[in-house]
GROMACS .gro file of C-alpha atoms in nm:
model
  443
    1MET     CA    1  -8.527  16.161   2.960
    2ILE     CA    2  -8.403  16.340   2.643
    3LYS     CA    3  -8.564  16.667   2.775
    4ARG     CA    4  -8.368  16.618   3.105
    5ILE     CA    5  -8.038  16.572   2.920
    6PHE     CA    6  -8.093  16.886   2.710
    7SER     CA    7  -8.188  17.073   3.034
    8ILE     CA    8  -7.851  16.964   3.188
    9ILE     CA    9  -7.655  17.057   2.874
   10PHE     CA   10  -7.827  17.401   2.870
   11SER     CA   11  -7.742  17.457   3.243
   12ILE     CA   12  -7.379  17.369   3.184
   13LEU     CA   13  -7.364  17.625   2.902
   14ILE     CA   14  -7.518  17.880   3.129
   15VAL     CA   15  -7.241  17.817   3.390
   16CYS     CA   16  -6.972  17.848   3.128
   17SER     CA   17  -7.115  18.180   3.017
   18CYS     CA   18  -7.102  18.290   3.377
   19PHE     CA   19  -6.746  18.213   3.408
   20PHE     CA   20  -6.612  18.334   3.069
   21SER     CA   21  -6.845  18.618   2.968
   22SER     CA   22  -6.891  18.947   3.131
   23LEU     CA   23  -7.126  19.239   3.159
   24SER     CA   24  -6.969  19.511   2.947
   25VAL     CA   25  -6.970  19.872   3.048
   26SER     CA   26  -6.753  20.129   2.878
   27ALA     CA   27  -6.435  20.293   2.980
   28PHE     CA   28  -6.293  20.640   2.934
   29GLU     CA   29  -5.917  20.654   2.998
   30VAL     CA   30  -5.854  20.936   3.255
   31THR     CA   31  -5.518  21.117   3.290
   32GLY     CA   32  -5.350  21.154   3.625
   33VAL     CA   33  -5.270  21.482   3.802
   34ASP     CA   34  -4.910  21.594   3.831
   35ILE     CA   35  -4.831  21.593   4.202
   36THR     CA   36  -4.487  21.657   4.349
   37ALA     CA   37  -4.559  21.504   4.688
   38LYS     CA   38  -4.354  21.185   4.722
   39SER     CA   39  -4.646  20.993   4.873
   40GLY     CA   40  -5.019  21.050   4.859
   41MET     CA   41  -5.365  20.953   4.765
   42LEU     CA   42  -5.706  21.080   4.675
   43VAL     CA   43  -5.982  20.843   4.795
   44SER     CA   44  -6.356  20.844   4.790
   45LEU     CA   45  -6.506  20.829   5.140
   46ASP     CA   46  -6.825  20.708   4.990
   47THR     CA   47  -6.705  20.396   4.812
   48GLU     CA   48  -6.335  20.376   4.938
   49GLU     CA   49  -6.200  20.378   4.590
   50ILE     CA   50  -5.864  20.523   4.527
   51LEU     CA   51  -5.866  20.772   4.251
   52TYR     CA   52  -5.503  20.883   4.283
   53GLU     CA   53  -5.221  20.701   4.462
   54ASN     CA   54  -4.847  20.727   4.493
   55ASN     CA   55  -4.631  20.514   4.723
   56ILE     CA   56  -4.920  20.461   4.964
   57ASP     CA   57  -4.757  20.162   5.139
   58LYS     CA   58  -4.409  20.317   5.154
   59LYS     CA   59  -4.269  20.412   5.499
   60VAL     CA   60  -4.307  20.783   5.573
   61TYR     CA   61  -4.246  21.005   5.874
   62PRO     CA   62  -4.573  21.148   5.990
   63ALA     CA   63  -4.456  21.466   6.173
   64SER     CA   64  -4.766  21.624   6.336
   65ILE     CA   65  -4.997  21.394   6.150
   66THR     CA   66  -4.917  21.176   6.452
   67LYS     CA   67  -5.150  21.405   6.663
   68ILE     CA   68  -5.448  21.243   6.486
   69MET     CA   69  -5.385  20.932   6.688
   70THR     CA   70  -5.306  21.156   6.996
   71GLY     CA   71  -5.646  21.344   6.960
   72ILE     CA   72  -5.854  21.029   6.928
   73LEU     CA   73  -5.693  20.871   7.230
   74ILE     CA   74  -5.765  21.185   7.431
   75LEU     CA   75  -6.134  21.173   7.339
   76GLU     CA   76  -6.153  20.789   7.408
   77SER     CA   77  -5.991  20.816   7.752
   78GLU     CA   78  -6.216  20.748   8.037
   79ASN     CA   79  -6.062  21.042   8.212
   80TYR     CA   80  -6.154  21.300   7.941
   81ASN     CA   81  -6.404  21.556   8.062
   82PRO     CA   82  -6.452  21.850   7.819
   83ASP     CA   83  -6.544  22.094   8.091
   84GLY     CA   84  -6.277  21.970   8.336
   85LYS     CA   85  -5.981  22.191   8.412
   86ILE     CA   86  -5.613  22.106   8.345
   87SER     CA   87  -5.310  22.317   8.423
   88MET     CA   88  -4.968  22.357   8.252
   89THR     CA   89  -4.678  22.203   8.452
   90LYS     CA   90  -4.305  22.274   8.482
   91GLU     CA   91  -4.233  21.918   8.394
   92VAL     CA   92  -4.393  21.962   8.047
   93LEU     CA   93  -4.221  22.305   7.990
   94ASP     CA   94  -3.886  22.147   8.066
   95MET     CA   95  -3.953  21.855   7.839
   96ILE     CA   96  -4.051  22.072   7.540
   97LEU     CA   97  -3.737  22.282   7.554
   98GLY     CA   98  -3.502  22.228   7.272
   99THR     CA   99  -3.729  22.004   7.071
  100GLY     CA  100  -3.812  22.259   6.805
  101SER     CA  101  -4.180  22.200   6.846
  102SER     CA  102  -4.430  22.479   6.822
  103VAL     CA  103  -4.549  22.589   7.169
  104SER     CA  104  -4.866  22.756   7.313
  105LEU     CA  105  -4.655  23.001   7.529
  106MET     CA  106  -4.859  22.894   7.830
  107VAL     CA  107  -4.697  22.933   8.167
  108GLU     CA  108  -4.666  22.705   8.458
  109GLY     CA  109  -5.001  22.676   8.647
  110GLU     CA  110  -5.202  22.831   8.363
  111GLU     CA  111  -5.537  22.657   8.354
  112MET     CA  112  -5.778  22.571   8.069
  113THR     CA  113  -6.058  22.329   7.987
  114GLU     CA  114  -5.970  21.984   7.860
  115LYS     CA  115  -6.164  22.056   7.534
  116ASP     CA  116  -5.961  22.365   7.482
  117LEU     CA  117  -5.651  22.166   7.534
  118LEU     CA  118  -5.782  21.937   7.257
  119TYR     CA  119  -5.806  22.237   7.023
  120MET     CA  120  -5.446  22.334   7.103
  121VAL     CA  121  -5.332  21.976   7.018
  122LEU     CA  122  -5.527  21.932   6.696
  123MET     CA  123  -5.586  22.291   6.555
  124SER     CA  124  -5.271  22.471   6.656
  125SER     CA  125  -5.048  22.159   6.688
  126TYR     CA  126  -4.871  22.285   7.002
  127GLY     CA  127  -4.612  22.035   7.132
  128ASP     CA  128  -4.630  22.145   7.496
  129SER     CA  129  -5.003  22.103   7.496
  130THR     CA  130  -4.962  21.760   7.346
  131LEU     CA  131  -4.711  21.645   7.613
  132LEU     CA  132  -4.953  21.776   7.882
  133ALA     CA  133  -5.233  21.563   7.734
  134ALA     CA  134  -5.010  21.258   7.711
  135ILE     CA  135  -4.919  21.282   8.073
  136ASN     CA  136  -5.267  21.352   8.192
  137TYR     CA  137  -5.437  21.070   7.988
  138GLY     CA  138  -5.156  20.813   7.985
  139GLY     CA  139  -4.998  20.854   8.326
  140SER     CA  140  -4.666  20.934   8.148
  141VAL     CA  141  -4.560  21.010   7.801
  142GLU     CA  142  -4.431  20.649   7.776
  143GLY     CA  143  -4.754  20.510   7.899
  144PHE     CA  144  -4.951  20.719   7.642
  145VAL     CA  145  -4.718  20.613   7.357
  146ALA     CA  146  -4.774  20.250   7.447
  147ARG     CA  147  -5.149  20.324   7.420
  148MET     CA  148  -5.094  20.464   7.080
  149ASN     CA  149  -4.916  20.160   6.963
  150ASP     CA  150  -5.181  19.936   7.103
  151LYS     CA  151  -5.448  20.144   6.924
  152ALA     CA  152  -5.251  20.113   6.597
  153LYS     CA  153  -5.255  19.737   6.627
  154GLU     CA  154  -5.620  19.739   6.708
  155LEU     CA  155  -5.696  19.933   6.390
  156GLY     CA  156  -5.473  19.711   6.175
  157LEU     CA  157  -5.216  19.978   6.110
  158THR     CA  158  -4.944  19.731   6.013
  159GLY     CA  159  -4.702  19.995   5.879
  160THR     CA  160  -4.732  20.227   6.167
  161HIS     CA  161  -4.528  20.269   6.495
  162TYR     CA  162  -4.507  20.565   6.738
  163GLY     CA  163  -4.205  20.680   6.945
  164ASN     CA  164  -4.375  21.000   7.076
  165PRO     CA  165  -4.707  21.168   7.073
  166ILE     CA  166  -4.610  21.488   6.906
  167GLY     CA  167  -4.456  21.372   6.580
  168LEU     CA  168  -4.103  21.494   6.645
  169HIS     CA  169  -3.867  21.306   6.409
  170ASP     CA  170  -3.788  20.978   6.554
  171GLU     CA  171  -3.680  20.648   6.372
  172GLN     CA  172  -3.949  20.480   6.581
  173THR     CA  173  -4.218  20.711   6.460
  174TYR     CA  174  -4.336  20.618   6.113
  175THR     CA  175  -4.636  20.527   5.912
  176THR     CA  176  -4.785  20.486   5.557
  177VAL     CA  177  -5.040  20.675   5.351
  178ARG     CA  178  -5.269  20.377   5.364
  179ASP     CA  179  -5.253  20.361   5.750
  180ILE     CA  180  -5.309  20.738   5.779
  181TYR     CA  181  -5.621  20.692   5.577
  182THR     CA  182  -5.751  20.409   5.789
  183LEU     CA  183  -5.676  20.601   6.115
  184THR     CA  184  -5.826  20.923   5.993
  185LYS     CA  185  -6.142  20.762   5.863
  186TYR     CA  186  -6.179  20.607   6.209
  187ALA     CA  187  -6.109  20.934   6.388
  188LEU     CA  188  -6.369  21.129   6.187
  189LYS     CA  189  -6.647  20.903   6.321
  190ASN     CA  190  -6.601  21.082   6.649
  191GLN     CA  191  -6.813  21.393   6.625
  192THR     CA  192  -6.596  21.605   6.866
  193PHE     CA  193  -6.279  21.520   6.672
  194LYS     CA  194  -6.451  21.609   6.353
  195GLU     CA  195  -6.575  21.940   6.494
  196VAL     CA  196  -6.228  22.039   6.631
  197CYS     CA  197  -6.049  21.954   6.302
  198GLU     CA  198  -6.302  22.143   6.089
  199THR     CA  199  -6.285  22.462   6.284
  200SER     CA  200  -6.084  22.743   6.147
  201ARG     CA  201  -6.088  22.981   6.447
  202HIS     CA  202  -6.142  22.907   6.812
  203ASN     CA  203  -6.139  23.132   7.120
  204VAL     CA  204  -5.967  22.988   7.421
  205THR     CA  205  -6.011  23.129   7.776
  206THR     CA  206  -5.739  23.036   8.029
  207SER     CA  207  -5.678  23.152   8.384
  208ARG     CA  208  -5.454  23.430   8.222
  209GLY     CA  209  -5.704  23.560   7.972
  210SER     CA  210  -5.836  23.475   7.627
  211ARG     CA  211  -5.670  23.408   7.286
  212THR     CA  212  -5.781  23.306   6.954
  213LEU     CA  213  -5.653  22.983   6.794
  214SER     CA  214  -5.608  22.954   6.411
  215THR     CA  215  -5.609  22.636   6.205
  216THR     CA  216  -5.282  22.546   6.043
  217ASN     CA  217  -5.471  22.409   5.741
  218LEU     CA  218  -5.482  22.704   5.499
  219LEU     CA  219  -5.739  22.528   5.275
  220GLN     CA  220  -5.999  22.622   5.536
  221ASP     CA  221  -5.879  22.961   5.623
  222LYS     CA  222  -6.073  23.232   5.436
  223ASN     CA  223  -5.806  23.489   5.524
  224THR     CA  224  -5.544  23.319   5.299
  225ASN     CA  225  -5.490  23.276   4.922
  226TYR     CA  226  -5.507  22.895   4.963
  227PHE     CA  227  -5.871  22.883   5.088
  228TYR     CA  228  -6.069  22.612   4.913
  229GLN     CA  229  -6.436  22.641   5.004
  230TYR     CA  230  -6.522  22.262   4.992
  231ALA     CA  231  -6.226  22.166   5.216
  232LYS     CA  232  -6.243  22.058   5.578
  233GLY     CA  233  -5.974  21.952   5.834
  234VAL     CA  234  -5.793  21.747   5.920
  235LYS     CA  235  -5.423  21.793   6.013
  236THR     CA  236  -5.099  21.940   5.893
  237GLY     CA  237  -4.745  21.834   5.968
  238PHE     CA  238  -4.379  21.930   5.908
  239THR     CA  239  -4.030  21.821   5.995
  240ASP     CA  240  -3.716  21.839   5.788
  241GLN     CA  241  -3.718  21.467   5.740
  242ALA     CA  242  -4.107  21.437   5.687
  243GLY     CA  243  -4.134  21.738   5.456
  244TYR     CA  244  -4.464  21.926   5.445
  245CYS     CA  245  -4.772  21.712   5.497
  246LEU     CA  246  -5.147  21.751   5.489
  247VAL     CA  247  -5.442  21.523   5.547
  248SER     CA  248  -5.774  21.692   5.446
  249THR     CA  249  -6.125  21.611   5.334
  250ALA     CA  250  -6.360  21.791   5.083
  251SER     CA  251  -6.727  21.754   5.005
  252TYR     CA  252  -6.916  21.878   4.701
  253ASN     CA  253  -7.249  21.792   4.541
  254GLY     CA  254  -7.287  21.469   4.736
  255TYR     CA  255  -6.923  21.356   4.676
  256ASN     CA  256  -6.679  21.318   4.970
  257TYR     CA  257  -6.305  21.266   4.928
  258MET     CA  258  -6.004  21.258   5.146
  259CYS     CA  259  -5.662  21.370   5.025
  260ILE     CA  260  -5.334  21.279   5.187
  261LEU     CA  261  -5.006  21.434   5.066
  262MET     CA  262  -4.678  21.355   5.239
  263ASN     CA  263  -4.336  21.495   5.190
  264CYS     CA  264  -4.397  21.804   4.975
  265ASP     CA  265  -4.101  22.024   4.922
  266LYS     CA  266  -4.273  22.349   4.992
  267SER     CA  267  -4.530  22.445   5.261
  268THR     CA  268  -4.777  22.599   5.012
  269LYS     CA  269  -4.768  22.297   4.774
  270ARG     CA  270  -4.950  22.077   5.012
  271PHE     CA  271  -5.238  22.309   4.992
  272THR     CA  272  -5.237  22.392   4.610
  273GLU     CA  273  -5.185  22.024   4.509
  274SER     CA  274  -5.460  21.897   4.745
  275ALA     CA  275  -5.701  22.158   4.603
  276ASN     CA  276  -5.606  22.059   4.244
  277LEU     CA  277  -5.664  21.695   4.326
  278TYR     CA  278  -6.017  21.773   4.469
  279ARG     CA  279  -6.101  21.980   4.155
  280TRP     CA  280  -5.981  21.692   3.927
  281GLY     CA  281  -6.200  21.445   4.130
  282PHE     CA  282  -6.511  21.657   4.147
  283ASN     CA  283  -6.487  21.759   3.778
  284ASN     CA  284  -6.398  21.425   3.616
  285PHE     CA  285  -6.564  21.153   3.827
  286SER     CA  286  -6.926  21.053   3.901
  287TYR     CA  287  -7.112  20.764   4.052
  288LYS     CA  288  -7.192  20.479   3.819
  289GLU     CA  289  -7.429  20.193   3.917
  290ILE     CA  290  -7.250  19.888   3.769
  291ALA     CA  291  -7.516  19.637   3.864
  292LYS     CA  292  -7.844  19.633   4.066
  293SER     CA  293  -7.933  19.374   4.325
  294ASP     CA  294  -8.266  19.310   4.161
  295GLU     CA  295  -8.122  19.195   3.823
  296PRO     CA  296  -7.981  18.839   3.775
  297VAL     CA  297  -7.608  18.812   3.693
  298CYS     CA  298  -7.591  18.440   3.595
  299GLU     CA  299  -7.736  18.109   3.695
  300MET     CA  300  -7.614  17.812   3.895
  301PRO     CA  301  -7.709  17.454   3.791
  302VAL     CA  302  -7.879  17.271   4.081
  303ASN     CA  303  -7.859  16.899   4.165
  304LEU     CA  304  -8.102  16.688   4.369
  305SER     CA  305  -8.411  16.885   4.295
  306MET     CA  306  -8.724  16.812   4.070
  307GLU     CA  307  -8.837  17.171   4.106
  308THR     CA  308  -8.571  17.332   3.881
  309ASP     CA  309  -8.240  17.268   3.712
  310PHE     CA  310  -8.087  17.601   3.800
  311VAL     CA  311  -8.109  17.896   4.039
  312PRO     CA  312  -8.053  18.261   3.936
  313LEU     CA  313  -7.776  18.441   4.114
  314TYR     CA  314  -7.797  18.821   4.213
  315PHE     CA  315  -7.558  19.078   4.344
  316LYS     CA  316  -7.591  19.071   4.729
  317GLU     CA  317  -7.619  19.448   4.709
  318PRO     CA  318  -7.601  19.704   4.444
  319PHE     CA  319  -7.254  19.801   4.321
  320VAL     CA  320  -7.182  20.169   4.276
  321SER     CA  321  -6.847  20.297   4.173
  322VAL     CA  322  -6.681  20.640   4.121
  323LEU     CA  323  -6.574  20.646   3.753
  324PRO     CA  324  -6.487  20.887   3.480
  325ASN     CA  325  -6.787  21.098   3.371
  326GLU     CA  326  -6.749  20.972   3.016
  327ALA     CA  327  -6.732  20.605   3.112
  328ASN     CA  328  -6.963  20.380   2.908
  329ASN     CA  329  -6.995  20.018   2.825
  330SER     CA  330  -6.652  19.926   2.694
  331THR     CA  331  -6.407  19.871   2.975
  332ILE     CA  332  -6.606  19.787   3.278
  333VAL     CA  333  -6.621  19.412   3.320
  334VAL     CA  334  -6.803  19.180   3.564
  335LYS     CA  335  -6.635  18.842   3.615
  336THR     CA  336  -6.812  18.580   3.808
  337HIS     CA  337  -6.657  18.316   4.022
  338LEU     CA  338  -6.891  18.040   4.143
  339LYS     CA  339  -6.825  17.809   4.438
  340SER     CA  340  -6.855  17.500   4.191
  341GLU     CA  341  -6.997  17.404   3.856
  342SER     CA  342  -7.320  17.304   4.018
  343TYR     CA  343  -7.472  17.308   4.370
  344ASP     CA  344  -7.678  17.055   4.564
  345ALA     CA  345  -8.028  17.141   4.696
  346PRO     CA  346  -8.157  17.249   4.937
  347ILE     CA  347  -8.056  17.607   4.870
  348LYS     CA  348  -8.189  17.902   5.075
  349LYS     CA  349  -8.279  18.243   4.918
  350GLY     CA  350  -7.979  18.481   4.986
  351GLU     CA  351  -7.730  18.199   5.023
  352VAL     CA  352  -7.390  18.300   4.902
  353LEU     CA  353  -7.290  18.084   4.603
  354GLY     CA  354  -6.990  18.279   4.472
  355TYR     CA  355  -6.874  18.634   4.405
  356ALA     CA  356  -6.822  18.881   4.122
  357GLU     CA  357  -6.525  19.088   4.042
  358VAL     CA  358  -6.578  19.428   3.883
  359LEU     CA  359  -6.293  19.550   3.668
  360TYR     CA  360  -6.237  19.896   3.515
  361ALA     CA  361  -5.955  19.934   3.264
  362GLU     CA  362  -5.849  19.583   3.357
  363LYS     CA  363  -5.809  19.673   3.728
  364VAL     CA  364  -6.035  19.523   3.997
  365ILE     CA  365  -6.236  19.803   4.157
  366GLY     CA  366  -6.458  19.589   4.378
  367LYS     CA  367  -6.586  19.253   4.472
  368VAL     CA  368  -6.957  19.157   4.549
  369ASP     CA  369  -7.102  18.831   4.671
  370LEU     CA  370  -7.339  18.648   4.447
  371VAL     CA  371  -7.651  18.507   4.624
  372ALA     CA  372  -7.932  18.275   4.530
  373GLY     CA  373  -8.232  18.455   4.405
  374ASN     CA  374  -8.479  18.198   4.544
  375SER     CA  375  -8.495  17.895   4.763
  376VAL     CA  376  -8.476  17.534   4.606
  377ASN     CA  377  -8.603  17.232   4.789
  378ALA     CA  378  -8.440  16.900   4.760
  379SER     CA  379  -8.617  16.594   4.625
  380GLY     CA  380  -8.611  16.290   4.871
  381ILE     CA  381  -8.575  16.030   4.602
  382LEU     CA  382  -8.292  16.209   4.436
  383VAL     CA  383  -8.116  16.262   4.766
  384ILE     CA  384  -8.139  15.888   4.854
  385GLY     CA  385  -8.026  15.788   4.515
  386ASN     CA  386  -7.729  16.028   4.536
  387TYR     CA  387  -7.646  15.895   4.887
  388ILE     CA  388  -7.640  15.541   4.757
  389LYS     CA  389  -7.433  15.651   4.455
  390ASN     CA  390  -7.188  15.826   4.689
  391ILE     CA  391  -7.149  15.517   4.895
  392PHE     CA  392  -7.061  15.304   4.600
  393THR     CA  393  -6.831  15.568   4.447
  394SER     CA  394  -6.661  15.671   4.778
  395VAL     CA  395  -6.296  15.612   4.829
  396TYR     CA  396  -6.369  15.367   5.113
  397MET     CA  397  -6.593  15.166   4.887
  398LYS     CA  398  -6.332  15.167   4.615
  399VAL     CA  399  -6.064  15.053   4.860
  400LEU     CA  400  -6.303  14.776   5.003
  401LEU     CA  401  -6.380  14.658   4.653
  402ALA     CA  402  -6.006  14.649   4.569
  403VAL     CA  403  -5.934  14.447   4.881
  404VAL     CA  404  -6.228  14.201   4.793
  405ILE     CA  405  -6.092  14.168   4.431
  406ILE     CA  406  -5.740  14.108   4.565
  407GLY     CA  407  -5.876  13.855   4.815
  408VAL     CA  408  -6.066  13.674   4.537
  409ILE     CA  409  -5.762  13.654   4.320
  410ILE     CA  410  -5.553  13.518   4.614
  411PHE     CA  411  -5.827  13.267   4.696
  412ILE     CA  412  -5.843  13.149   4.333
  413GLY     CA  413  -5.463  13.123   4.328
  414LEU     CA  414  -5.467  12.907   4.652
  415CYS     CA  415  -5.734  12.684   4.509
  416ILE     CA  416  -5.543  12.627   4.192
  417LYS     CA  417  -5.227  12.551   4.390
  418LEU     CA  418  -5.412  12.296   4.618
  419ASN     CA  419  -5.569  12.124   4.334
  420MET     CA  420  -5.232  12.082   4.159
  421ALA     CA  421  -5.097  11.921   4.468
  422ARG     CA  422  -5.382  11.676   4.488
  423LEU     CA  423  -5.336  11.583   4.123
  424LYS     CA  424  -4.976  11.507   4.191
  425LYS     CA  425  -5.062  11.266   4.476
  426ARG     CA  426  -5.312  11.085   4.259
  427ARG     CA  427  -5.071  11.025   3.981
  428VAL     CA  428  -4.957  10.638   3.961
  429ARG     CA  429  -4.632  10.555   3.810
  430TYR     CA  430  -4.640  10.234   3.616
  431ILE     CA  431  -4.322  10.011   3.614
  432PRO     CA  432  -4.345   9.706   3.382
  433TYR     CA  433  -4.211   9.368   3.527
  434LYS     CA  434  -3.949   9.175   3.318
  435ASP     CA  435  -4.008   8.811   3.236
  436GLU     CA  436  -3.814   8.572   3.464
  437PRO     CA  437  -3.546   8.385   3.279
  438LYS     CA  438  -3.633   8.034   3.181
  439ASN     CA  439  -3.442   7.746   3.349
  440ASN     CA  440  -3.360   7.495   3.082
  441HIS     CA  441  -3.187   7.256   3.310
  442LYS     CA  442  -3.386   6.947   3.420
  443LYS     CA  443  -3.356   6.758   3.737
   0.00000   0.00000   0.00000
């Protein structure tokens, strides 16, 4: 019995240590990079951790970044056929006039393949090609825009709305940096989209002859001073209201990042500042394995089992984070949050019994489920005893007991009252008789 008590106390101490202690790993305070873009982020595509952020949930105008959504809807259309032919129409040429959008200079009736049309939309960002695609795959521009907004809802882009497929300035066309990241990450899963966006030159053959398209992203153009050898895609944009914008990715030595810069004040800054952010990320950060899934994090006390008094908890999966190169064991903290102070058997191996927060420099960088390291069987006698205990300690039993006690008290009170009444009836009042007066007169 004494051994059992000590075991319970020890288990409670273990739980306390799980709640209030932490695995320590060290921190190196990194400095930010000076970026003039009014909104932006640098995010790891491997771990989804944000290394740099600025106004990522603030409303911004997307300009031609809008065409990321246009491009993915073209590819997802049931009507899309890469080898199919499509012709420029007078309707489109009339619609694009006066908008200020860049145009392909195609003429009415000029024919190209649907895949080449996609290159014109995404690589060269032509407005007339975009309207042609919208009408072809949406039935009308309005119908295509409706599909864009439906897709935005499907992807959870809560800060995004589209008023046109090109990105022309429109108060009904807006987004956020966070939403752009979600959309672009989704779009890059489509290999054709990825291929088109990462191409710097593409030859197009139309019914009037051939031409070479060039990317608008100078980071991936070797013929410019802004070429950055590790950069790929994705899309540029510009309007007076949106400023100069760029969504790009870069990969080096096993590390993959996406950089989004919105509303730069100069065309070239979106390229130089993106490259500087990539260099900063590649040079100063590396993968750190915070915890392995084969090492126990803490223990959870177990009830109703004679096999053991506690079960070890493990990370459901290894936790890897992108952290400063010089990070050590001082500012990375693992805080555990268990479902309860103890848990009733049976417990299955792998059952989620809580979660752990991983903090770096006092900021949560991730959450991982904590799971049971082994199964624990329940003991029948303890289960029955606990069931009986629960019955007698349940709210219903307490209410029933209270009702019985109140009933007994009322019954006793009634009994006392009845007995008092009977006593009153039995009480005899004695009245003494006076002596009759004597008659002293004689007859």
